[in-house]
Amino acid sequence: EVQLVESGGALVQPGGSLRLSCATSGFTFSTYWMHWVRQAPGKGLVWVSRINPDGSTTSDADSVKGRFTISRDNAKNTLYLQMNSLRAEDTAVYYCSSGLLLWGQGTLVTVSS
Amino acid sequence: DVVMTQTPLSLSVTPGQPASISCKSSQSLVHSDGKTYLYWYVQKPGQSPQLLIYEVSNRFFGVPDRFRGSGAATDFTLKVSRVEAEDIGVYYCMQSTQLPVTFGGGTKVEIK
């Protein structure tokens, strides 16, 4: 069974940092492009970042460029999102997705003082 | 960025009746490799998005054949031949032909 399980979401103050993880199983993680997509409360889906199968190429949305870093560990079948300089507008449920095909259940990040 | 415009914003459907959602893109979604990376998802209440259709018209594993995607270039449609109660949720189209990946605003489907 394919599983993507996000973790690491929390309440954090503006300007703070957080690292999200997405543990995967049931598919060949190292062959898939992986993505992070977020959804602010009551709003639609917004793409955040993607990384290629071997981790050598990444792309980010302009809204997070220079603040968020996507990475992966193919030995651990795990995707990460390092989030720095967090802002109130980063408050959202963050989903990881394998190739934009299958999605995890999401982890909530709340940025507030 | 490619803007994805979905209509209608919401839809109330009698079970057993058809439903149709339109998605228009601000630019052609035909990639240089010849494929069109247009996807349809449904997000059921309290759940994460689930893929229904990939590359315009291909149903994902386990998706019932009452769901059909069609279209080309900038104009796409998701049709449900006979809506069932379990189909309630918000439907999104998405393009990944060009970065950044962009989503439509969503269409909320309710059952009458």
mmCIF file with all atom_site columns, C-alpha atoms in Angstrom:
data_model
loop_
_atom_site.group_PDB
_atom_site.id
_atom_site.type_symbol
_atom_site.label_atom_id
_atom_site.label_alt_id
_atom_site.label_comp_id
_atom_site.label_asym_id
_atom_site.label_entity_id
_atom_site.label_seq_id
_atom_site.pdbx_PDB_ins_code
_atom_site.Cartn_x
_atom_site.Cartn_y
_atom_site.Cartn_z
_atom_site.occupancy
_atom_site.B_iso_or_equiv
_atom_site.pdbx_formal_charge
_atom_site.auth_seq_id
_atom_site.auth_comp_id
_atom_site.auth_asym_id
_atom_site.auth_atom_id
_atom_site.pdbx_PDB_model_num
ATOM 1   C CA . GLU A 1 1   ? 0.000   0.000  0.000   1.00 0.00 ? 1   GLU A CA 1
ATOM 2   C CA . VAL A 1 2   ? 1.304   3.424  -0.961  1.00 0.00 ? 2   VAL A CA 1
ATOM 3   C CA . GLN A 1 3   ? 1.677   5.787  1.978   1.00 0.00 ? 3   GLN A CA 1
ATOM 4   C CA . LEU A 1 4   ? 2.823   9.379  2.320   1.00 0.00 ? 4   LEU A CA 1
ATOM 5   C CA . VAL A 1 5   ? 2.848   10.638 5.874   1.00 0.00 ? 5   VAL A CA 1
ATOM 6   C CA . GLU A 1 6   ? 3.677   14.267 6.605   1.00 0.00 ? 6   GLU A CA 1
ATOM 7   C CA . SER A 1 7   ? 4.880   15.455 9.996   1.00 0.00 ? 7   SER A CA 1
ATOM 8   C CA . GLY A 1 8   ? 6.528   18.438 11.602  1.00 0.00 ? 8   GLY A CA 1
ATOM 9   C CA . GLY A 1 9   ? 3.698   20.939 11.460  1.00 0.00 ? 9   GLY A CA 1
ATOM 10  C CA . ALA A 1 10  ? 3.379   23.207 14.478  1.00 0.00 ? 10  ALA A CA 1
ATOM 11  C CA . LEU A 1 11  ? 2.558   26.663 15.784  1.00 0.00 ? 11  LEU A CA 1
ATOM 12  C CA . VAL A 1 12  ? 5.535   28.932 15.170  1.00 0.00 ? 12  VAL A CA 1
ATOM 13  C CA . GLN A 1 13  ? 6.138   32.653 15.589  1.00 0.00 ? 13  GLN A CA 1
ATOM 14  C CA . PRO A 1 14  ? 6.666   34.960 12.614  1.00 0.00 ? 14  PRO A CA 1
ATOM 15  C CA . GLY A 1 15  ? 10.289  34.835 11.548  1.00 0.00 ? 15  GLY A CA 1
ATOM 16  C CA . GLY A 1 16  ? 10.693  31.328 12.892  1.00 0.00 ? 16  GLY A CA 1
ATOM 17  C CA . SER A 1 17  ? 11.709  28.102 11.212  1.00 0.00 ? 17  SER A CA 1
ATOM 18  C CA . LEU A 1 18  ? 10.234  24.653 10.812  1.00 0.00 ? 18  LEU A CA 1
ATOM 19  C CA . ARG A 1 19  ? 11.184  21.468 8.977   1.00 0.00 ? 19  ARG A CA 1
ATOM 20  C CA . LEU A 1 20  ? 8.465   19.294 7.516   1.00 0.00 ? 20  LEU A CA 1
ATOM 21  C CA . SER A 1 21  ? 9.009   15.638 6.682   1.00 0.00 ? 21  SER A CA 1
ATOM 22  C CA . CYS A 1 22  ? 7.119   13.282 4.402   1.00 0.00 ? 22  CYS A CA 1
ATOM 23  C CA . ALA A 1 23  ? 7.821   9.615  5.035   1.00 0.00 ? 23  ALA A CA 1
ATOM 24  C CA . THR A 1 24  ? 6.854   7.380  2.156   1.00 0.00 ? 24  THR A CA 1
ATOM 25  C CA . SER A 1 25  ? 6.411   3.681  1.522   1.00 0.00 ? 25  SER A CA 1
ATOM 26  C CA . GLY A 1 26  ? 4.856   1.316  -0.983  1.00 0.00 ? 26  GLY A CA 1
ATOM 27  C CA . PHE A 1 27  ? 6.426   2.783  -4.120  1.00 0.00 ? 27  PHE A CA 1
ATOM 28  C CA . THR A 1 28  ? 9.880   3.392  -5.564  1.00 0.00 ? 28  THR A CA 1
ATOM 29  C CA . PHE A 1 29  ? 10.460  6.809  -4.009  1.00 0.00 ? 29  PHE A CA 1
ATOM 30  C CA . SER A 1 30  ? 13.757  7.382  -5.784  1.00 0.00 ? 30  SER A CA 1
ATOM 31  C CA . THR A 1 31  ? 12.113  7.394  -9.216  1.00 0.00 ? 31  THR A CA 1
ATOM 32  C CA . TYR A 1 32  ? 9.502   10.064 -8.566  1.00 0.00 ? 32  TYR A CA 1
ATOM 33  C CA . TRP A 1 33  ? 9.473   13.833 -8.734  1.00 0.00 ? 33  TRP A CA 1
ATOM 34  C CA . MET A 1 34  ? 8.155   14.965 -5.371  1.00 0.00 ? 34  MET A CA 1
ATOM 35  C CA . HIS A 1 35  ? 6.141   18.073 -4.598  1.00 0.00 ? 35  HIS A CA 1
ATOM 36  C CA . TRP A 1 36  ? 4.898   20.170 -1.710  1.00 0.00 ? 36  TRP A CA 1
ATOM 37  C CA . VAL A 1 37  ? 1.488   21.831 -2.094  1.00 0.00 ? 37  VAL A CA 1
ATOM 38  C CA . ARG A 1 38  ? -0.224  23.959 0.544   1.00 0.00 ? 38  ARG A CA 1
ATOM 39  C CA . GLN A 1 39  ? -3.753  24.982 1.362   1.00 0.00 ? 39  GLN A CA 1
ATOM 40  C CA . ALA A 1 40  ? -4.550  27.936 3.591   1.00 0.00 ? 40  ALA A CA 1
ATOM 41  C CA . PRO A 1 41  ? -7.616  27.497 5.814   1.00 0.00 ? 41  PRO A CA 1
ATOM 42  C CA . GLY A 1 42  ? -10.761 27.554 3.664   1.00 0.00 ? 42  GLY A CA 1
ATOM 43  C CA . LYS A 1 43  ? -8.784  28.307 0.509   1.00 0.00 ? 43  LYS A CA 1
ATOM 44  C CA . GLY A 1 44  ? -7.619  26.480 -2.605  1.00 0.00 ? 44  GLY A CA 1
ATOM 45  C CA . LEU A 1 45  ? -4.496  24.533 -3.454  1.00 0.00 ? 45  LEU A CA 1
ATOM 46  C CA . VAL A 1 46  ? -1.191  26.293 -4.082  1.00 0.00 ? 46  VAL A CA 1
ATOM 47  C CA . TRP A 1 47  ? 1.950   24.608 -5.359  1.00 0.00 ? 47  TRP A CA 1
ATOM 48  C CA . VAL A 1 48  ? 5.047   25.304 -3.273  1.00 0.00 ? 48  VAL A CA 1
ATOM 49  C CA . SER A 1 49  ? 8.043   23.351 -4.495  1.00 0.00 ? 49  SER A CA 1
ATOM 50  C CA . ARG A 1 50  ? 9.281   20.283 -6.380  1.00 0.00 ? 50  ARG A CA 1
ATOM 51  C CA . ILE A 1 51  ? 12.418  18.169 -6.561  1.00 0.00 ? 51  ILE A CA 1
ATOM 52  C CA . ASN A 1 52  ? 13.606  15.717 -9.171  1.00 0.00 ? 52  ASN A CA 1
ATOM 53  C CA . PRO A 1 53  ? 14.238  12.023 -8.411  1.00 0.00 ? 53  PRO A CA 1
ATOM 54  C CA . ASP A 1 54  ? 17.934  12.287 -7.570  1.00 0.00 ? 54  ASP A CA 1
ATOM 55  C CA . GLY A 1 55  ? 17.586  15.574 -5.704  1.00 0.00 ? 55  GLY A CA 1
ATOM 56  C CA . SER A 1 56  ? 19.791  17.574 -8.069  1.00 0.00 ? 56  SER A CA 1
ATOM 57  C CA . THR A 1 57  ? 17.095  19.929 -9.383  1.00 0.00 ? 57  THR A CA 1
ATOM 58  C CA . THR A 1 58  ? 14.517  21.944 -7.467  1.00 0.00 ? 58  THR A CA 1
ATOM 59  C CA . SER A 1 59  ? 11.936  24.591 -8.292  1.00 0.00 ? 59  SER A CA 1
ATOM 60  C CA . ASP A 1 60  ? 10.006  26.854 -5.958  1.00 0.00 ? 60  ASP A CA 1
ATOM 61  C CA . ALA A 1 61  ? 7.047   29.182 -6.094  1.00 0.00 ? 61  ALA A CA 1
ATOM 62  C CA . ASP A 1 62  ? 8.039   32.851 -6.044  1.00 0.00 ? 62  ASP A CA 1
ATOM 63  C CA . SER A 1 63  ? 6.237   33.296 -2.723  1.00 0.00 ? 63  SER A CA 1
ATOM 64  C CA . VAL A 1 64  ? 8.673   30.960 -0.940  1.00 0.00 ? 64  VAL A CA 1
ATOM 65  C CA . LYS A 1 65  ? 11.831  31.394 -2.991  1.00 0.00 ? 65  LYS A CA 1
ATOM 66  C CA . GLY A 1 66  ? 14.844  32.078 -0.788  1.00 0.00 ? 66  GLY A CA 1
ATOM 67  C CA . ARG A 1 67  ? 12.952  31.062 2.362   1.00 0.00 ? 67  ARG A CA 1
ATOM 68  C CA . PHE A 1 68  ? 11.938  27.416 1.787   1.00 0.00 ? 68  PHE A CA 1
ATOM 69  C CA . THR A 1 69  ? 14.204  24.564 0.706   1.00 0.00 ? 69  THR A CA 1
ATOM 70  C CA . ILE A 1 70  ? 12.983  21.229 -0.557  1.00 0.00 ? 70  ILE A CA 1
ATOM 71  C CA . SER A 1 71  ? 15.233  18.189 -0.211  1.00 0.00 ? 71  SER A CA 1
ATOM 72  C CA . ARG A 1 72  ? 15.040  14.433 -0.119  1.00 0.00 ? 72  ARG A CA 1
ATOM 73  C CA . ASP A 1 73  ? 16.798  11.386 1.270   1.00 0.00 ? 73  ASP A CA 1
ATOM 74  C CA . ASN A 1 74  ? 16.294  8.491  -1.121  1.00 0.00 ? 74  ASN A CA 1
ATOM 75  C CA . ALA A 1 75  ? 17.909  6.069  1.335   1.00 0.00 ? 75  ALA A CA 1
ATOM 76  C CA . LYS A 1 76  ? 15.196  6.922  3.851   1.00 0.00 ? 76  LYS A CA 1
ATOM 77  C CA . ASN A 1 77  ? 12.367  7.370  1.304   1.00 0.00 ? 77  ASN A CA 1
ATOM 78  C CA . THR A 1 78  ? 11.700  10.752 2.867   1.00 0.00 ? 78  THR A CA 1
ATOM 79  C CA . LEU A 1 79  ? 10.981  14.221 1.517   1.00 0.00 ? 79  LEU A CA 1
ATOM 80  C CA . TYR A 1 80  ? 11.669  17.409 3.473   1.00 0.00 ? 80  TYR A CA 1
ATOM 81  C CA . LEU A 1 81  ? 10.722  21.057 3.432   1.00 0.00 ? 81  LEU A CA 1
ATOM 82  C CA . GLN A 1 82  ? 12.905  23.456 5.414   1.00 0.00 ? 82  GLN A CA 1
ATOM 83  C CA . MET A 1 83  ? 10.883  26.587 6.077   1.00 0.00 ? 83  MET A CA 1
ATOM 84  C CA . ASN A 1 84  ? 12.684  29.721 7.277   1.00 0.00 ? 84  ASN A CA 1
ATOM 85  C CA . SER A 1 85  ? 11.589  33.316 7.854   1.00 0.00 ? 85  SER A CA 1
ATOM 86  C CA . LEU A 1 86  ? 8.010   32.177 8.232   1.00 0.00 ? 86  LEU A CA 1
ATOM 87  C CA . ARG A 1 87  ? 5.191   34.662 7.730   1.00 0.00 ? 87  ARG A CA 1
ATOM 88  C CA . ALA A 1 88  ? 1.545   34.687 8.726   1.00 0.00 ? 88  ALA A CA 1
ATOM 89  C CA . GLU A 1 89  ? 0.608   34.038 5.097   1.00 0.00 ? 89  GLU A CA 1
ATOM 90  C CA . ASP A 1 90  ? 2.490   30.719 5.210   1.00 0.00 ? 90  ASP A CA 1
ATOM 91  C CA . THR A 1 91  ? -0.199  29.354 7.531   1.00 0.00 ? 91  THR A CA 1
ATOM 92  C CA . ALA A 1 92  ? -1.628  26.335 5.751   1.00 0.00 ? 92  ALA A CA 1
ATOM 93  C CA . VAL A 1 93  ? -1.921  22.583 5.586   1.00 0.00 ? 93  VAL A CA 1
ATOM 94  C CA . TYR A 1 94  ? 1.131   21.325 3.725   1.00 0.00 ? 94  TYR A CA 1
ATOM 95  C CA . TYR A 1 95  ? 0.754   18.236 1.544   1.00 0.00 ? 95  TYR A CA 1
ATOM 96  C CA . CYS A 1 96  ? 3.491   16.177 -0.028  1.00 0.00 ? 96  CYS A CA 1
ATOM 97  C CA . SER A 1 97  ? 2.749   14.447 -3.307  1.00 0.00 ? 97  SER A CA 1
ATOM 98  C CA . SER A 1 98  ? 4.468   11.832 -5.420  1.00 0.00 ? 98  SER A CA 1
ATOM 99  C CA . GLY A 1 99  ? 4.418   13.066 -8.970  1.00 0.00 ? 99  GLY A CA 1
ATOM 100 C CA . LEU A 1 100 ? 1.218   14.983 -8.235  1.00 0.00 ? 100 LEU A CA 1
ATOM 101 C CA . LEU A 1 101 ? -0.482  11.585 -8.357  1.00 0.00 ? 101 LEU A CA 1
ATOM 102 C CA . LEU A 1 102 ? -0.805  10.483 -4.743  1.00 0.00 ? 102 LEU A CA 1
ATOM 103 C CA . TRP A 1 103 ? -0.970  12.830 -1.766  1.00 0.00 ? 103 TRP A CA 1
ATOM 104 C CA . GLY A 1 104 ? -0.412  12.572 1.948   1.00 0.00 ? 104 GLY A CA 1
ATOM 105 C CA . GLN A 1 105 ? -2.939  13.618 4.561   1.00 0.00 ? 105 GLN A CA 1
ATOM 106 C CA . GLY A 1 106 ? -1.174  16.915 5.254   1.00 0.00 ? 106 GLY A CA 1
ATOM 107 C CA . THR A 1 107 ? 0.398   18.649 8.243   1.00 0.00 ? 107 THR A CA 1
ATOM 108 C CA . LEU A 1 108 ? -0.762  21.999 9.624   1.00 0.00 ? 108 LEU A CA 1
ATOM 109 C CA . VAL A 1 109 ? 1.637   24.899 9.938   1.00 0.00 ? 109 VAL A CA 1
ATOM 110 C CA . THR A 1 110 ? 0.373   27.928 11.872  1.00 0.00 ? 110 THR A CA 1
ATOM 111 C CA . VAL A 1 111 ? 2.454   31.088 11.919  1.00 0.00 ? 111 VAL A CA 1
ATOM 112 C CA . SER A 1 112 ? 1.246   33.420 14.622  1.00 0.00 ? 112 SER A CA 1
ATOM 113 C CA . SER A 1 113 ? 2.489   35.372 17.615  1.00 0.00 ? 113 SER A CA 1
ATOM 114 C CA . ASP B 2 1   ? 2.072   32.156 -14.643 1.00 0.00 ? 1   ASP B CA 1
ATOM 115 C CA . VAL B 2 2   ? -0.649  30.077 -16.291 1.00 0.00 ? 2   VAL B CA 1
ATOM 116 C CA . VAL B 2 3   ? -4.013  31.108 -14.874 1.00 0.00 ? 3   VAL B CA 1
ATOM 117 C CA . MET B 2 4   ? -6.563  28.313 -14.529 1.00 0.00 ? 4   MET B CA 1
ATOM 118 C CA . THR B 2 5   ? -10.193 29.441 -14.489 1.00 0.00 ? 5   THR B CA 1
ATOM 119 C CA . GLN B 2 6   ? -12.864 27.011 -13.386 1.00 0.00 ? 6   GLN B CA 1
ATOM 120 C CA . THR B 2 7   ? -16.601 27.372 -13.815 1.00 0.00 ? 7   THR B CA 1
ATOM 121 C CA . PRO B 2 8   ? -18.990 27.135 -12.163 1.00 0.00 ? 8   PRO B CA 1
ATOM 122 C CA . LEU B 2 9   ? -17.880 27.984 -8.619  1.00 0.00 ? 9   LEU B CA 1
ATOM 123 C CA . SER B 2 10  ? -20.470 25.605 -7.254  1.00 0.00 ? 10  SER B CA 1
ATOM 124 C CA . LEU B 2 11  ? -22.850 22.971 -8.502  1.00 0.00 ? 11  LEU B CA 1
ATOM 125 C CA . SER B 2 12  ? -25.881 21.365 -6.874  1.00 0.00 ? 12  SER B CA 1
ATOM 126 C CA . VAL B 2 13  ? -26.770 18.078 -8.537  1.00 0.00 ? 13  VAL B CA 1
ATOM 127 C CA . THR B 2 14  ? -29.561 15.546 -8.133  1.00 0.00 ? 14  THR B CA 1
ATOM 128 C CA . PRO B 2 15  ? -28.202 12.007 -7.677  1.00 0.00 ? 15  PRO B CA 1
ATOM 129 C CA . GLY B 2 16  ? -28.199 10.170 -10.966 1.00 0.00 ? 16  GLY B CA 1
ATOM 130 C CA . GLN B 2 17  ? -27.982 13.357 -13.003 1.00 0.00 ? 17  GLN B CA 1
ATOM 131 C CA . PRO B 2 18  ? -24.921 14.485 -14.966 1.00 0.00 ? 18  PRO B CA 1
ATOM 132 C CA . ALA B 2 19  ? -22.535 17.261 -14.000 1.00 0.00 ? 19  ALA B CA 1
ATOM 133 C CA . SER B 2 20  ? -19.939 19.181 -15.939 1.00 0.00 ? 20  SER B CA 1
ATOM 134 C CA . ILE B 2 21  ? -17.068 21.437 -14.851 1.00 0.00 ? 21  ILE B CA 1
ATOM 135 C CA . SER B 2 22  ? -15.111 23.683 -17.185 1.00 0.00 ? 22  SER B CA 1
ATOM 136 C CA . CYS B 2 23  ? -11.463 24.635 -16.835 1.00 0.00 ? 23  CYS B CA 1
ATOM 137 C CA . LYS B 2 24  ? -9.806  27.183 -19.090 1.00 0.00 ? 24  LYS B CA 1
ATOM 138 C CA . SER B 2 25  ? -6.115  28.008 -19.093 1.00 0.00 ? 25  SER B CA 1
ATOM 139 C CA . SER B 2 26  ? -4.588  31.370 -20.026 1.00 0.00 ? 26  SER B CA 1
ATOM 140 C CA . GLN B 2 27  ? -2.024  29.620 -22.241 1.00 0.00 ? 27  GLN B CA 1
ATOM 141 C CA . SER B 2 28  ? -1.896  26.398 -24.202 1.00 0.00 ? 28  SER B CA 1
ATOM 142 C CA . LEU B 2 29  ? -1.063  23.437 -21.994 1.00 0.00 ? 29  LEU B CA 1
ATOM 143 C CA . VAL B 2 30  ? 0.579   21.440 -24.781 1.00 0.00 ? 30  VAL B CA 1
ATOM 144 C CA . HIS B 2 31  ? 4.124   20.694 -23.637 1.00 0.00 ? 31  HIS B CA 1
ATOM 145 C CA . SER B 2 32  ? 7.105   20.593 -25.986 1.00 0.00 ? 32  SER B CA 1
ATOM 146 C CA . ASP B 2 33  ? 7.033   16.799 -25.557 1.00 0.00 ? 33  ASP B CA 1
ATOM 147 C CA . GLY B 2 34  ? 3.574   16.746 -27.130 1.00 0.00 ? 34  GLY B CA 1
ATOM 148 C CA . LYS B 2 35  ? 1.715   15.843 -23.945 1.00 0.00 ? 35  LYS B CA 1
ATOM 149 C CA . THR B 2 36  ? -0.843  18.010 -22.184 1.00 0.00 ? 36  THR B CA 1
ATOM 150 C CA . TYR B 2 37  ? -0.343  18.049 -18.422 1.00 0.00 ? 37  TYR B CA 1
ATOM 151 C CA . LEU B 2 38  ? -3.860  18.818 -17.258 1.00 0.00 ? 38  LEU B CA 1
ATOM 152 C CA . TYR B 2 39  ? -5.129  17.013 -14.191 1.00 0.00 ? 39  TYR B CA 1
ATOM 153 C CA . TRP B 2 40  ? -8.402  16.834 -12.263 1.00 0.00 ? 40  TRP B CA 1
ATOM 154 C CA . TYR B 2 41  ? -8.630  16.235 -8.502  1.00 0.00 ? 41  TYR B CA 1
ATOM 155 C CA . VAL B 2 42  ? -11.420 15.976 -5.986  1.00 0.00 ? 42  VAL B CA 1
ATOM 156 C CA . GLN B 2 43  ? -11.011 16.987 -2.363  1.00 0.00 ? 43  GLN B CA 1
ATOM 157 C CA . LYS B 2 44  ? -13.730 15.366 -0.294  1.00 0.00 ? 44  LYS B CA 1
ATOM 158 C CA . PRO B 2 45  ? -14.661 16.947 3.033   1.00 0.00 ? 45  PRO B CA 1
ATOM 159 C CA . GLY B 2 46  ? -11.852 16.607 5.555   1.00 0.00 ? 46  GLY B CA 1
ATOM 160 C CA . GLN B 2 47  ? -9.595  14.740 3.141   1.00 0.00 ? 47  GLN B CA 1
ATOM 161 C CA . SER B 2 48  ? -6.555  15.438 1.011   1.00 0.00 ? 48  SER B CA 1
ATOM 162 C CA . PRO B 2 49  ? -6.937  15.808 -2.774  1.00 0.00 ? 49  PRO B CA 1
ATOM 163 C CA . GLN B 2 50  ? -7.389  12.642 -4.807  1.00 0.00 ? 50  GLN B CA 1
ATOM 164 C CA . LEU B 2 51  ? -6.398  12.343 -8.439  1.00 0.00 ? 51  LEU B CA 1
ATOM 165 C CA . LEU B 2 52  ? -9.232  11.574 -10.823 1.00 0.00 ? 52  LEU B CA 1
ATOM 166 C CA . ILE B 2 53  ? -7.869  12.311 -14.287 1.00 0.00 ? 53  ILE B CA 1
ATOM 167 C CA . TYR B 2 54  ? -4.331  12.829 -15.581 1.00 0.00 ? 54  TYR B CA 1
ATOM 168 C CA . GLU B 2 55  ? -3.129  14.189 -18.923 1.00 0.00 ? 55  GLU B CA 1
ATOM 169 C CA . VAL B 2 56  ? -6.601  15.456 -19.882 1.00 0.00 ? 56  VAL B CA 1
ATOM 170 C CA . SER B 2 57  ? -8.482  12.200 -20.254 1.00 0.00 ? 57  SER B CA 1
ATOM 171 C CA . ASN B 2 58  ? -6.822  9.285  -18.455 1.00 0.00 ? 58  ASN B CA 1
ATOM 172 C CA . ARG B 2 59  ? -8.659  7.957  -15.428 1.00 0.00 ? 59  ARG B CA 1
ATOM 173 C CA . PHE B 2 60  ? -6.405  7.186  -12.448 1.00 0.00 ? 60  PHE B CA 1
ATOM 174 C CA . PHE B 2 61  ? -6.444  3.769  -10.787 1.00 0.00 ? 61  PHE B CA 1
ATOM 175 C CA . GLY B 2 62  ? -9.789  2.952  -9.228  1.00 0.00 ? 62  GLY B CA 1
ATOM 176 C CA . VAL B 2 63  ? -11.614 5.990  -10.587 1.00 0.00 ? 63  VAL B CA 1
ATOM 177 C CA . PRO B 2 64  ? -15.110 5.010  -11.764 1.00 0.00 ? 64  PRO B CA 1
ATOM 178 C CA . ASP B 2 65  ? -15.807 5.266  -15.479 1.00 0.00 ? 65  ASP B CA 1
ATOM 179 C CA . ARG B 2 66  ? -18.609 7.769  -14.839 1.00 0.00 ? 66  ARG B CA 1
ATOM 180 C CA . PHE B 2 67  ? -15.805 10.366 -14.656 1.00 0.00 ? 67  PHE B CA 1
ATOM 181 C CA . ARG B 2 68  ? -14.571 11.569 -18.033 1.00 0.00 ? 68  ARG B CA 1
ATOM 182 C CA . GLY B 2 69  ? -12.046 14.250 -18.892 1.00 0.00 ? 69  GLY B CA 1
ATOM 183 C CA . SER B 2 70  ? -11.774 15.893 -22.264 1.00 0.00 ? 70  SER B CA 1
ATOM 184 C CA . GLY B 2 71  ? -10.430 18.962 -24.009 1.00 0.00 ? 71  GLY B CA 1
ATOM 185 C CA . ALA B 2 72  ? -7.349  20.353 -25.670 1.00 0.00 ? 72  ALA B CA 1
ATOM 186 C CA . ALA B 2 73  ? -4.955  23.303 -25.628 1.00 0.00 ? 73  ALA B CA 1
ATOM 187 C CA . THR B 2 74  ? -6.733  25.816 -23.323 1.00 0.00 ? 74  THR B CA 1
ATOM 188 C CA . ASP B 2 75  ? -10.209 24.392 -22.882 1.00 0.00 ? 75  ASP B CA 1
ATOM 189 C CA . PHE B 2 76  ? -10.958 21.371 -20.703 1.00 0.00 ? 76  PHE B CA 1
ATOM 190 C CA . THR B 2 77  ? -13.984 19.681 -19.180 1.00 0.00 ? 77  THR B CA 1
ATOM 191 C CA . LEU B 2 78  ? -14.657 17.150 -16.464 1.00 0.00 ? 78  LEU B CA 1
ATOM 192 C CA . LYS B 2 79  ? -17.954 15.336 -16.842 1.00 0.00 ? 79  LYS B CA 1
ATOM 193 C CA . VAL B 2 80  ? -19.663 13.030 -14.400 1.00 0.00 ? 80  VAL B CA 1
ATOM 194 C CA . SER B 2 81  ? -22.279 10.967 -16.183 1.00 0.00 ? 81  SER B CA 1
ATOM 195 C CA . ARG B 2 82  ? -24.365 10.115 -13.118 1.00 0.00 ? 82  ARG B CA 1
ATOM 196 C CA . VAL B 2 83  ? -23.507 11.894 -9.887  1.00 0.00 ? 83  VAL B CA 1
ATOM 197 C CA . GLU B 2 84  ? -23.553 9.838  -6.703  1.00 0.00 ? 84  GLU B CA 1
ATOM 198 C CA . ALA B 2 85  ? -23.708 11.007 -3.102  1.00 0.00 ? 85  ALA B CA 1
ATOM 199 C CA . GLU B 2 86  ? -20.034 10.078 -2.583  1.00 0.00 ? 86  GLU B CA 1
ATOM 200 C CA . ASP B 2 87  ? -18.996 12.554 -5.290  1.00 0.00 ? 87  ASP B CA 1
ATOM 201 C CA . ILE B 2 88  ? -19.483 15.581 -3.047  1.00 0.00 ? 88  ILE B CA 1
ATOM 202 C CA . GLY B 2 89  ? -16.416 17.739 -2.600  1.00 0.00 ? 89  GLY B CA 1
ATOM 203 C CA . VAL B 2 90  ? -14.364 20.419 -4.271  1.00 0.00 ? 90  VAL B CA 1
ATOM 204 C CA . TYR B 2 91  ? -13.007 19.663 -7.730  1.00 0.00 ? 91  TYR B CA 1
ATOM 205 C CA . TYR B 2 92  ? -9.795  21.251 -8.941  1.00 0.00 ? 92  TYR B CA 1
ATOM 206 C CA . CYS B 2 93  ? -8.086  21.328 -12.293 1.00 0.00 ? 93  CYS B CA 1
ATOM 207 C CA . MET B 2 94  ? -4.313  21.740 -12.346 1.00 0.00 ? 94  MET B CA 1
ATOM 208 C CA . GLN B 2 95  ? -1.631  22.244 -14.953 1.00 0.00 ? 95  GLN B CA 1
ATOM 209 C CA . SER B 2 96  ? 1.987   21.170 -14.701 1.00 0.00 ? 96  SER B CA 1
ATOM 210 C CA . THR B 2 97  ? 2.997   21.930 -18.280 1.00 0.00 ? 97  THR B CA 1
ATOM 211 C CA . GLN B 2 98  ? 4.661   25.132 -17.175 1.00 0.00 ? 98  GLN B CA 1
ATOM 212 C CA . LEU B 2 99  ? 6.206   26.174 -13.878 1.00 0.00 ? 99  LEU B CA 1
ATOM 213 C CA . PRO B 2 100 ? 4.874   27.225 -11.529 1.00 0.00 ? 100 PRO B CA 1
ATOM 214 C CA . VAL B 2 101 ? 2.295   24.472 -11.290 1.00 0.00 ? 101 VAL B CA 1
ATOM 215 C CA . THR B 2 102 ? -1.072  26.180 -10.970 1.00 0.00 ? 102 THR B CA 1
ATOM 216 C CA . PHE B 2 103 ? -4.533  25.140 -9.852  1.00 0.00 ? 103 PHE B CA 1
ATOM 217 C CA . GLY B 2 104 ? -8.001  26.331 -10.683 1.00 0.00 ? 104 GLY B CA 1
ATOM 218 C CA . GLY B 2 105 ? -9.977  27.967 -7.908  1.00 0.00 ? 105 GLY B CA 1
ATOM 219 C CA . GLY B 2 106 ? -12.142 24.911 -7.358  1.00 0.00 ? 106 GLY B CA 1
ATOM 220 C CA . THR B 2 107 ? -15.749 23.913 -7.988  1.00 0.00 ? 107 THR B CA 1
ATOM 221 C CA . LYS B 2 108 ? -17.814 22.814 -5.018  1.00 0.00 ? 108 LYS B CA 1
ATOM 222 C CA . VAL B 2 109 ? -20.186 19.983 -5.849  1.00 0.00 ? 109 VAL B CA 1
ATOM 223 C CA . GLU B 2 110 ? -23.146 19.402 -3.573  1.00 0.00 ? 110 GLU B CA 1
ATOM 224 C CA . ILE B 2 111 ? -25.979 16.922 -3.737  1.00 0.00 ? 111 ILE B CA 1
ATOM 225 C CA . LYS B 2 112 ? -29.565 18.174 -3.885  1.00 0.00 ? 112 LYS B CA 1
#
